[in-house]
Short mmCIF file of C-alpha atoms (C1' of nucleotides) in Angstrom, two decimals:
data_model
loop_
_atom_site.label_atom_id
_atom_site.label_comp_id
_atom_site.label_asym_id
_atom_site.label_seq_id
_atom_site.Cartn_x
_atom_site.Cartn_y
_atom_site.Cartn_z
CA MET A 175 209.43 245.35 180.60
CA LEU A 176 206.88 246.21 183.58
CA SER A 177 203.58 247.11 182.24
CA LYS A 178 201.81 250.37 182.98
CA LYS A 179 199.34 248.54 184.81
CA THR A 180 201.76 247.40 187.24
CA LYS A 181 203.28 250.50 187.35
CA TYR A 182 200.24 252.46 188.13
CA GLY A 183 198.93 250.02 190.75
CA ILE A 184 202.08 249.94 192.80
CA LYS A 185 201.74 253.89 192.80
CA ALA A 186 198.28 253.74 193.90
CA LEU A 187 199.01 251.09 196.61
CA THR A 188 201.65 253.32 198.11
CA TYR A 189 199.41 256.42 197.73
CA LEU A 190 196.59 254.72 199.65
CA ALA A 191 199.06 252.95 202.05
CA ARG A 192 200.01 256.55 203.15
CA GLN A 193 196.66 257.56 204.15
CA GLU A 194 195.73 257.63 207.86
CA ASN A 195 192.73 255.75 209.46
CA ARG A 196 192.10 254.02 205.90
CA THR A 197 190.05 257.19 204.95
CA PRO A 198 188.60 256.18 201.36
CA VAL A 199 190.21 258.19 198.68
CA GLN A 200 188.30 258.68 195.25
CA ILE A 201 190.00 257.35 192.03
CA ALA A 202 190.12 260.74 190.53
CA THR A 203 192.28 261.96 193.43
CA ILE A 204 194.87 259.32 193.00
CA SER A 205 194.55 259.60 189.24
CA LYS A 206 195.42 263.32 189.43
CA SER A 207 197.97 263.12 192.00
CA GLU A 208 199.66 260.51 190.12
CA ASN A 209 199.16 261.40 186.37
CA ILE A 210 197.11 258.30 185.71
CA SER A 211 194.45 257.89 183.22
CA LEU A 212 191.35 257.78 185.32
CA LYS A 213 189.44 254.98 183.46
CA PHE A 214 192.63 253.00 183.32
CA LEU A 215 193.13 253.37 187.03
CA GLU A 216 189.69 252.65 187.67
CA SER A 217 190.06 249.28 186.21
CA ILE A 218 193.39 248.56 188.07
CA LEU A 219 191.90 249.35 191.36
CA LEU A 220 188.98 247.06 190.78
CA THR A 221 191.42 244.39 190.04
CA LEU A 222 193.06 245.05 193.42
CA ARG A 223 189.94 244.98 195.08
CA LYS A 224 188.57 241.68 193.79
CA ASN A 225 192.12 240.42 195.07
CA ASP A 226 191.62 241.64 198.65
CA PHE A 227 194.24 244.24 198.61
CA LEU A 228 191.74 247.05 198.71
CA GLY A 229 188.35 247.92 199.89
CA SER A 230 185.80 250.31 198.53
CA LYS A 231 183.07 252.47 199.73
CA LYS A 232 180.46 253.84 197.18
CA GLY A 233 178.27 256.86 197.07
CA LYS A 234 179.50 260.43 198.51
CA GLY A 235 182.50 260.43 200.68
CA GLY A 236 183.27 257.02 198.84
CA GLY A 237 186.53 255.84 197.66
CA TYR A 238 189.24 253.03 197.98
CA TYR A 239 191.17 252.25 201.01
CA ILE A 240 193.92 249.43 201.80
CA LEU A 241 192.62 246.35 203.66
CA LYS A 242 195.98 244.92 205.34
CA GLU A 243 198.58 246.63 206.85
CA PRO A 244 201.50 247.71 204.36
CA LYS A 245 203.85 245.53 206.01
CA ASP A 246 201.93 242.54 205.44
CA ILE A 247 201.68 243.09 201.78
CA GLN A 248 204.50 241.18 199.91
CA MET A 249 205.17 243.00 196.43
CA ALA A 250 205.67 239.47 195.35
CA ALA A 251 201.96 239.02 195.50
CA VAL A 252 201.22 242.38 193.99
CA MET A 253 203.20 241.60 191.02
CA ARG A 254 201.81 238.19 190.11
CA ILE A 255 198.17 240.01 190.20
CA LEU A 256 199.07 242.86 188.28
CA GLU A 257 201.83 241.40 186.09
CA GLY A 258 201.71 237.85 186.20
CA PRO A 259 204.34 235.66 186.19
CA ILE A 260 207.64 236.64 187.79
CA SER A 261 209.74 234.85 185.81
CA MET A 262 210.92 236.04 182.23
CA ILE A 263 209.74 232.82 180.63
CA PRO A 264 206.92 230.26 181.34
CA CYS A 265 209.10 227.04 181.80
CA VAL A 266 210.61 228.38 184.99
CA SER A 267 207.74 230.06 186.39
CA LEU A 268 206.36 228.68 189.81
CA ASN A 269 202.76 230.01 189.44
CA PHE A 270 202.31 230.20 185.83
CA TYR A 271 204.13 227.17 184.45
CA GLU A 272 204.08 226.33 180.74
CA LYS A 273 206.22 223.87 178.93
CA CYS A 274 208.22 225.14 175.88
CA GLU A 275 207.23 223.88 172.65
CA ASP A 276 210.28 223.89 171.14
CA CYS A 277 212.55 222.62 173.97
CA PRO A 278 212.75 218.67 174.41
CA ASP A 279 214.51 218.85 177.56
CA GLU A 280 214.32 221.84 180.20
CA ASN A 281 216.85 220.46 182.16
CA ALA A 282 219.26 220.61 179.34
CA CYS A 283 218.38 224.04 178.43
CA ALA A 284 220.75 226.90 178.85
CA VAL A 285 218.02 229.45 178.80
CA HIS A 286 216.13 227.53 181.45
CA LYS A 287 219.09 227.29 183.68
CA LEU A 288 219.78 231.01 183.36
CA MET A 289 216.26 232.18 183.82
CA ALA A 290 215.90 230.24 186.69
CA GLN A 291 218.55 231.98 188.62
CA VAL A 292 216.85 235.19 187.70
CA ARG A 293 213.68 234.30 189.09
CA ASP A 294 215.49 233.03 192.27
CA SER A 295 216.94 236.52 192.88
CA SER A 296 214.02 238.69 191.54
CA LEU A 297 211.67 236.57 193.64
CA GLU A 298 213.64 237.05 196.68
CA ILE A 299 213.44 240.79 196.50
CA PHE A 300 209.89 240.74 195.73
CA LYS A 301 209.25 238.70 198.88
CA ASN A 302 211.21 240.47 201.13
CA THR A 303 209.94 243.86 200.04
CA THR A 304 206.60 244.80 201.47
CA LEU A 305 204.48 248.17 200.62
CA ALA A 306 205.81 249.39 204.05
CA ASP A 307 209.19 249.42 202.55
CA LEU A 308 208.24 251.18 199.51
CA CYS A 309 206.18 253.86 201.04
CA ASN A 310 208.21 254.74 204.35
CA CYS A 311 205.33 253.91 206.66
CA MET B 88 208.78 238.32 179.14
CA LEU B 89 212.08 236.96 177.44
CA SER B 90 211.31 237.52 173.65
CA LYS B 91 211.88 234.58 171.53
CA LYS B 92 214.61 236.57 169.75
CA THR B 93 216.39 236.56 172.86
CA LYS B 94 215.68 232.81 173.68
CA TYR B 95 216.45 231.43 170.29
CA GLY B 96 219.87 233.73 170.21
CA ILE B 97 221.07 232.11 173.53
CA LYS B 98 220.29 228.82 172.23
CA ALA B 99 222.45 228.98 168.95
CA LEU B 100 224.93 230.71 171.05
CA THR B 101 225.42 227.52 173.19
CA TYR B 102 225.06 225.46 170.27
CA LEU B 103 227.97 227.02 168.52
CA ALA B 104 229.95 227.39 171.72
CA ARG B 105 230.01 223.45 171.60
CA GLN B 106 231.21 223.27 168.41
CA GLU B 107 235.03 222.19 168.58
CA ASN B 108 237.67 224.14 166.50
CA ARG B 109 235.13 226.70 165.61
CA THR B 110 233.95 224.84 162.61
CA PRO B 111 231.24 226.99 161.02
CA VAL B 112 227.79 225.79 161.25
CA GLN B 113 225.05 226.39 158.85
CA ILE B 114 222.03 228.39 160.08
CA ALA B 115 219.79 225.48 158.64
CA THR B 116 221.43 222.92 161.05
CA ILE B 117 220.88 225.06 164.06
CA SER B 118 217.44 225.81 162.97
CA LYS B 119 216.41 222.10 162.72
CA SER B 120 218.54 220.92 166.18
CA GLU B 121 217.01 223.84 168.23
CA ASN B 122 213.48 223.88 166.33
CA ILE B 123 213.74 227.40 165.39
CA SER B 124 212.29 228.84 162.42
CA LEU B 125 215.04 229.40 159.85
CA LYS B 126 214.44 232.91 158.66
CA PHE B 127 213.92 234.21 161.86
CA LEU B 128 217.38 232.46 163.26
CA GLU B 129 218.84 234.00 160.19
CA SER B 130 218.19 237.70 161.34
CA ILE B 131 219.28 236.92 164.69
CA LEU B 132 222.40 235.30 163.97
CA LEU B 133 223.04 238.51 161.87
CA THR B 134 222.65 240.82 164.82
CA LEU B 135 225.06 238.61 166.72
CA ARG B 136 227.49 238.79 163.80
CA LYS B 137 227.19 242.64 163.59
CA ASN B 138 227.85 242.73 167.48
CA ASP B 139 231.14 240.84 167.04
CA PHE B 140 229.69 237.60 168.95
CA LEU B 141 229.82 235.67 165.94
CA GLY B 142 231.72 235.27 162.57
CA SER B 143 230.51 233.84 159.53
CA LYS B 144 231.83 232.51 156.12
CA LYS B 145 230.06 232.47 152.94
CA GLY B 146 229.52 229.70 150.36
CA LYS B 147 229.89 225.98 150.38
CA GLY B 148 231.02 224.60 153.84
CA GLY B 149 230.22 228.33 155.14
CA GLY B 150 228.26 229.18 158.49
CA TYR B 151 228.40 230.71 161.48
CA TYR B 152 231.24 230.12 164.28
CA ILE B 153 231.80 231.71 167.70
CA LEU B 154 234.47 234.35 167.80
CA LYS B 155 235.26 234.86 171.51
CA GLU B 156 236.04 231.90 174.04
CA PRO B 157 232.73 231.25 175.58
CA LYS B 158 234.03 231.92 179.18
CA ASP B 159 234.48 235.36 178.05
CA ILE B 160 231.11 236.20 176.67
CA GLN B 161 229.03 237.53 179.58
CA MET B 162 225.49 237.07 179.44
CA ALA B 163 224.79 240.70 180.24
CA ALA B 164 226.02 241.62 177.01
CA VAL B 165 224.10 238.92 175.29
CA MET B 166 221.03 240.30 176.83
CA ARG B 167 221.44 243.86 175.88
CA ILE B 168 222.04 243.03 172.45
CA LEU B 169 219.34 240.78 172.09
CA GLU B 170 216.67 241.72 174.42
CA GLY B 171 217.52 245.42 175.14
CA PRO B 172 217.48 246.82 178.73
CA ILE B 173 218.12 244.34 181.44
CA SER B 174 215.79 246.57 183.87
CA MET B 175 212.08 246.05 183.62
CA ILE B 176 211.63 249.88 183.40
CA PRO B 177 213.48 252.56 181.55
CA CYS B 178 214.00 254.89 184.38
CA VAL B 179 216.17 252.54 186.15
CA SER B 180 217.97 251.57 183.07
CA LEU B 181 221.82 252.16 183.12
CA ASN B 182 222.30 251.55 179.15
CA PHE B 183 218.67 252.63 177.98
CA TYR B 184 217.55 255.35 180.57
CA GLU B 185 214.61 257.20 180.02
CA LYS B 186 212.75 259.31 182.19
CA CYS B 187 209.17 258.36 183.07
CA GLU B 188 206.43 260.95 182.03
CA ASP B 189 204.42 260.54 184.76
CA CYS B 190 206.95 260.72 187.48
CA PRO B 191 207.99 264.02 188.78
CA ASP B 192 210.50 262.57 191.06
CA GLU B 193 212.18 259.53 190.59
CA ASN B 194 214.01 259.50 193.79
CA ALA B 195 210.63 259.51 195.88
CA CYS B 196 209.26 256.76 193.28
CA ALA B 197 208.11 253.47 194.86
CA VAL B 198 208.21 251.31 191.57
CA HIS B 199 211.83 253.09 190.81
CA LYS B 200 212.99 252.04 194.25
CA LEU B 201 211.64 248.43 193.60
CA MET B 202 212.91 248.12 190.35
CA ALA B 203 216.23 249.22 191.01
CA GLN B 204 216.82 246.51 193.24
CA VAL B 205 215.63 243.93 190.95
CA ARG B 206 217.90 245.31 188.26
CA ASP B 207 220.80 245.17 190.42
CA SER B 208 220.37 241.45 191.45
CA SER B 209 219.44 240.63 187.64
CA LEU B 210 222.59 242.39 186.49
CA GLU B 211 224.76 240.53 188.92
CA ILE B 212 223.68 237.34 187.46
CA PHE B 213 223.96 238.39 184.00
CA LYS B 214 227.19 239.90 184.63
CA ASN B 215 228.47 236.60 186.62
CA THR B 216 227.18 233.98 183.96
CA THR B 217 229.28 233.55 180.87
CA LEU B 218 228.19 231.24 177.78
CA ALA B 219 230.87 228.64 179.27
CA ASP B 220 228.65 228.53 182.39
CA LEU B 221 225.49 227.57 180.41
CA CYS B 222 227.20 225.00 177.75
CA ASN B 223 229.40 223.22 180.20
CA CYS B 224 232.44 223.78 178.01
"C1'" DT C 25 162.68 259.60 198.59
"C1'" DA C 26 164.79 262.26 195.08
"C1'" DA C 27 169.25 263.77 193.89
"C1'" DT C 28 173.83 263.22 193.73
"C1'" DT C 29 178.08 260.81 194.12
"C1'" DA C 30 181.40 257.68 193.11
"C1'" DG C 31 182.54 252.82 192.10
"C1'" DC C 32 181.32 248.70 188.91
"C1'" DC C 33 181.28 246.56 184.55
"C1'" DT C 34 181.37 245.54 179.42
"C1'" DA C 35 182.81 246.56 175.42
"C1'" DC C 36 185.38 248.78 171.84
"C1'" DT C 37 189.76 250.80 169.84
"C1'" DA C 38 194.06 252.53 168.74
"C1'" DT C 39 198.95 251.50 168.83
"C1'" DA C 40 203.02 248.70 169.45
"C1'" DT C 41 205.68 244.99 169.38
"C1'" DT C 42 206.95 240.58 168.39
"C1'" DA C 43 207.50 236.67 165.43
"C1'" DA C 44 207.34 234.82 161.26
"C1'" DT C 45 207.49 235.05 155.90
"C1'" DA C 46 208.97 236.11 151.36
"C1'" DG C 47 212.08 236.81 147.94
"C1'" DG C 48 215.71 238.14 145.91
"C1'" DG C 49 220.82 239.80 146.26
"C1'" DT C 50 225.76 238.58 146.86
"C1'" DA C 51 229.96 236.66 147.96
"C1'" DT C 52 232.65 232.33 148.31
"C1'" DG C 53 234.34 228.07 146.96
"C1'" DC C 54 234.77 223.68 144.83
"C1'" DG D 102 230.68 228.60 136.51
"C1'" DC D 103 227.31 226.79 139.28
"C1'" DA D 104 225.88 225.65 143.53
"C1'" DT D 105 226.02 226.97 148.35
"C1'" DA D 106 224.88 229.71 151.98
"C1'" DC D 107 224.94 233.96 154.04
"C1'" DC D 108 222.98 239.02 153.38
"C1'" DC D 109 219.46 242.40 153.41
"C1'" DT D 110 214.86 244.65 152.95
"C1'" DA D 111 210.19 244.68 153.16
"C1'" DT D 112 205.68 242.85 154.38
"C1'" DT D 113 202.38 240.54 157.38
"C1'" DA D 114 200.01 238.00 161.08
"C1'" DA D 115 199.10 237.74 165.74
"C1'" DT D 116 199.06 239.26 170.11
"C1'" DA D 117 199.13 242.21 174.20
"C1'" DT D 118 198.92 246.76 176.01
"C1'" DA D 119 197.21 251.16 177.03
"C1'" DG D 120 193.29 253.93 176.84
"C1'" DT D 121 188.29 255.33 175.77
"C1'" DA D 122 183.32 255.32 175.75
"C1'" DG D 123 179.08 254.95 178.08
"C1'" DG D 124 175.74 253.36 180.83
"C1'" DC D 125 174.61 250.80 185.51
"C1'" DT D 126 174.37 250.44 190.49
"C1'" DA D 127 174.67 251.21 195.27
"C1'" DA D 128 175.41 254.38 198.84
"C1'" DT D 129 174.85 258.85 200.75
"C1'" DT D 130 172.81 263.20 202.11
"C1'" DA D 131 169.38 266.52 202.37
#
DNA sequence: TAATTAGCCTACTATATTAATAGGGTATGC
DNA sequence: GCATACCCTATTAATATAGTAGGCTAATTA
């Protein structure tokens, strides 16, 4: 299941991508427009800022704005920051690999084999889809 | 994330698919072989039996056995029984659809658009992969 | 420079789900 | 008729998610 964190994060990114001239938008504005808990959104935007997707401006007239061109923001990167691994199981993860405790040989494991295929196809979509594709800009 | 329930269920299915002549296998045998908690596995096999993937035989010499040919068992069906929806978000689910509370128009929703693509590609894999493909039998 | 604005940061809590455990019940077969 | 092995319900522990609370700090504007 996709977490609300990721869902809200993607919605906020598309909202900001649609702004012209990178005008800062206040958290409260996005919160109201997208029906997202203000404080929760605040922490999500903070994460996106720390990972160099967003910039922020303090004080009056401040807010968040997008740093890169939407077409240069791969959804794979967004997913990994907000959601974590793209694969459904750690033993097939490229960026968050972990061995299964119960599984002696992952090359012989049916689950591993299946989930590796799913990861490949999902990853291809996330890599080939940019923020620009999602917000029509 | 894939639940252990699904992971264990798939492992048990492949184990049973490899048995010749549909000889019943005891829960304890699978539990030891695959390093799965016996009681947890018990409930998983029960679910698979109730959904007509497995048959069971009580008493001495009893156990579980597979009912259909492994090549006729789509992983999509297994996933839906054990894991639930294949999509990452209810609003794009074909079998477990739910509207998002916060989203006024899902056709305009970036998350919806992205997740629909991911569901399509995952579903295709789960539909085209059978138990026979996973256990080499 | 003082007041206001709006992001920054830490900590806490409520809820739900998952994973596992416990314990007894019931049908089967030798 | 007794041992075997599946059947079923209930409970609990651990974990992650989602949301809340409250104060701090930097920037802006008058």
